[in-house]
Amino acid sequence: MSLQEAAAQAEELAQAGSERELAQLRAQWDDELEAAARSADFRERALAFRAVGMFRWRAKEELLRRGLDDGSPAARGSALLSLEVLSRDHPSTVNSVRPLLHKMLSDEDENSAVRRLAVLVLKNGSAQRDTVVLLEGLAIDDRADGELRKAAGTVAQGLKRKAQEKR
């Protein structure tokens, strides 16, 4: 079985709520996932970062943080996809990497798909004012990609609603 197949199996186990089997699979693939994350091949790194989310592997959040700094847009995107999955029930996951996400969004040279994924990850975090201001700025930036502007505006509004509901 390959890491990709194991990750797909882990996704199925996670969706079925089979925590014991998922934990066993994590233990079995720990070394291989770490090795893939250090590979010289960006495709292997991207697969490793994506697998962290599919395994619902909270203990590997630091690995995802490194993935956000990877030289490959594919690897950064995979790390963002995993962060989005892990942060659905745990806003602290987003909050711990918020400065890196803000940096990605502010960098006009960053890959546009990666920037859109960073916006989607921020939707799961807490509604901090600096994030909302950054997203609103992106939403009206004529130089930004149209899909990025739309996503930023939608997420900014969602975070504002989240903040109002807490009051």
Coordinates of C-alpha atoms in Angstrom, one line a residue, residues 5-167:
E5 CA -3.7 4.7 -0.6
A6 CA -3.2 4.8 3.2
A7 CA -4.4 8.4 3.3
A8 CA -7.5 7.5 1.3
Q9 CA -8.2 4.7 3.8
A10 CA -7.6 7.1 6.7
E11 CA -10.1 9.5 5.2
E12 CA -12.7 6.7 5.0
L13 CA -12.0 5.7 8.6
A14 CA -12.2 9.3 9.8
Q15 CA -15.5 9.8 8.1
A16 CA -16.8 6.6 9.6
G17 CA -15.7 7.7 13.1
S18 CA -13.4 4.6 13.4
E19 CA -10.9 6.3 15.8
R20 CA -9.1 3.1 16.9
E21 CA -8.4 1.9 13.4
L22 CA -7.4 5.4 12.4
A23 CA -4.9 5.6 15.3
Q24 CA -3.4 2.3 14.2
L25 CA -3.0 3.5 10.7
R26 CA -1.3 6.7 11.9
A27 CA 1.2 4.7 13.9
Q28 CA 1.9 2.4 10.9
W29 CA 2.5 5.3 8.5
D30 CA 4.3 7.8 10.8
D31 CA 7.8 7.3 9.5
E32 CA 6.8 7.1 5.9
L33 CA 4.8 10.4 6.1
E34 CA 7.7 12.2 7.8
A35 CA 10.1 10.9 5.1
A36 CA 7.8 12.0 2.3
A37 CA 7.5 15.5 3.9
R38 CA 11.3 15.8 3.7
S39 CA 11.6 14.5 0.1
A40 CA 13.4 16.4 -2.6
D41 CA 10.4 15.8 -4.9
F42 CA 7.7 18.4 -4.4
R43 CA 5.0 15.8 -5.4
E44 CA 6.0 13.6 -2.4
R45 CA 6.0 16.6 -0.1
A46 CA 2.6 17.7 -1.3
L47 CA 1.2 14.2 -0.8
A48 CA 2.6 14.1 2.7
F49 CA 1.1 17.4 3.7
R50 CA -2.3 16.5 2.2
A51 CA -2.1 13.1 4.0
V52 CA -1.9 14.9 7.4
G53 CA -5.4 16.2 6.9
M54 CA -6.8 13.0 5.6
F55 CA -5.3 11.2 8.6
R56 CA -6.8 13.9 10.8
W57 CA -3.4 14.0 12.4
R58 CA -3.4 16.9 14.9
A59 CA 0.0 16.0 16.2
K60 CA 1.5 16.9 12.8
E61 CA 0.4 20.5 12.8
E62 CA 4.0 21.6 13.1
L63 CA 4.7 19.7 9.9
L64 CA 2.0 21.7 8.2
R65 CA 3.5 24.9 9.4
R66 CA 6.7 23.9 7.6
G67 CA 4.6 23.1 4.6
L68 CA 3.3 26.7 4.5
D69 CA 6.9 27.8 3.9
D70 CA 7.7 25.1 1.3
G71 CA 9.2 26.3 -2.0
S72 CA 6.5 24.5 -4.0
P73 CA 3.0 26.1 -4.5
A74 CA 1.6 22.5 -4.7
A75 CA 3.1 21.6 -1.3
R76 CA 1.9 24.9 0.2
G77 CA -1.6 24.2 -1.2
S78 CA -1.6 20.7 0.2
A79 CA -0.6 22.0 3.6
L80 CA -3.4 24.6 3.4
L81 CA -6.0 21.9 2.5
S82 CA -5.0 19.9 5.5
L83 CA -5.1 22.9 7.8
E84 CA -8.6 23.6 6.5
V85 CA -9.8 20.1 7.5
L86 CA -8.1 20.1 10.9
S87 CA -9.4 23.6 11.7
R88 CA -13.1 22.9 11.1
D89 CA -13.6 21.9 14.7
H90 CA -10.6 23.6 16.2
P91 CA -10.1 27.3 15.4
S92 CA -6.8 27.3 17.3
T93 CA -5.3 25.4 14.4
V94 CA -5.9 28.5 12.2
N95 CA -5.0 30.9 15.0
S96 CA -1.6 29.3 15.4
V97 CA -0.6 30.0 11.8
R98 CA -2.5 33.2 11.2
P99 CA 0.6 35.3 10.6
L100 CA 1.8 33.0 7.9
L101 CA -1.7 33.0 6.3
H102 CA -1.7 36.8 6.4
K103 CA 1.7 36.9 4.8
M104 CA 0.5 34.6 2.0
L105 CA -2.5 36.8 1.3
S106 CA -0.4 40.0 1.3
D107 CA 2.2 38.6 -1.1
E108 CA 1.1 39.6 -4.6
D109 CA 3.7 37.2 -6.0
E110 CA 2.2 34.2 -4.3
N111 CA 0.4 31.7 -6.4
S112 CA -3.3 32.8 -6.8
A113 CA -4.6 29.3 -6.0
V114 CA -2.5 29.2 -2.8
R115 CA -3.9 32.6 -1.8
R116 CA -7.5 31.4 -2.3
L117 CA -6.8 28.4 -0.2
A118 CA -5.3 30.6 2.6
V119 CA -8.6 32.6 2.5
L120 CA -10.6 29.4 2.9
V121 CA -8.5 28.3 5.9
L122 CA -9.1 31.7 7.6
K123 CA -12.8 31.1 7.5
N124 CA -12.4 28.5 10.3
G125 CA -10.4 30.7 12.6
S126 CA -11.7 33.3 15.1
A127 CA -12.9 36.6 13.8
Q128 CA -9.9 38.8 14.5
R129 CA -10.1 42.4 13.3
D130 CA -6.8 42.3 11.4
T131 CA -7.9 39.3 9.4
V132 CA -11.3 40.9 8.5
V133 CA -9.6 44.1 7.4
L134 CA -7.0 42.2 5.3
L135 CA -9.8 40.2 3.6
E136 CA -12.0 43.3 3.0
G137 CA -9.0 44.9 1.4
L138 CA -8.4 42.0 -0.9
A139 CA -12.1 41.9 -1.8
I140 CA -11.9 45.4 -3.3
D141 CA -8.3 45.1 -4.7
D142 CA -8.7 45.5 -8.5
R143 CA -5.2 44.0 -9.1
A144 CA -6.2 40.7 -7.3
D145 CA -7.6 37.7 -9.1
G146 CA -11.5 37.8 -9.3
E147 CA -12.0 34.5 -7.5
L148 CA -9.7 35.6 -4.8
R149 CA -11.6 38.9 -4.4
K150 CA -14.9 37.0 -4.2
A151 CA -13.6 34.4 -1.7
A152 CA -12.1 37.1 0.5
G153 CA -15.3 39.1 0.5
T154 CA -17.4 36.1 1.4
V155 CA -15.1 35.0 4.2
A156 CA -14.8 38.5 5.6
Q157 CA -18.6 38.7 5.8
G158 CA -18.7 35.3 7.5
L159 CA -16.2 36.3 10.1
K160 CA -18.1 39.5 10.8
R161 CA -21.2 37.5 11.4
K162 CA -19.3 35.1 13.6
A163 CA -18.0 38.0 15.7
Q164 CA -21.5 39.5 16.0
E165 CA -23.0 36.2 17.1
K166 CA -20.5 36.0 20.0
R167 CA -21.7 39.3 21.4

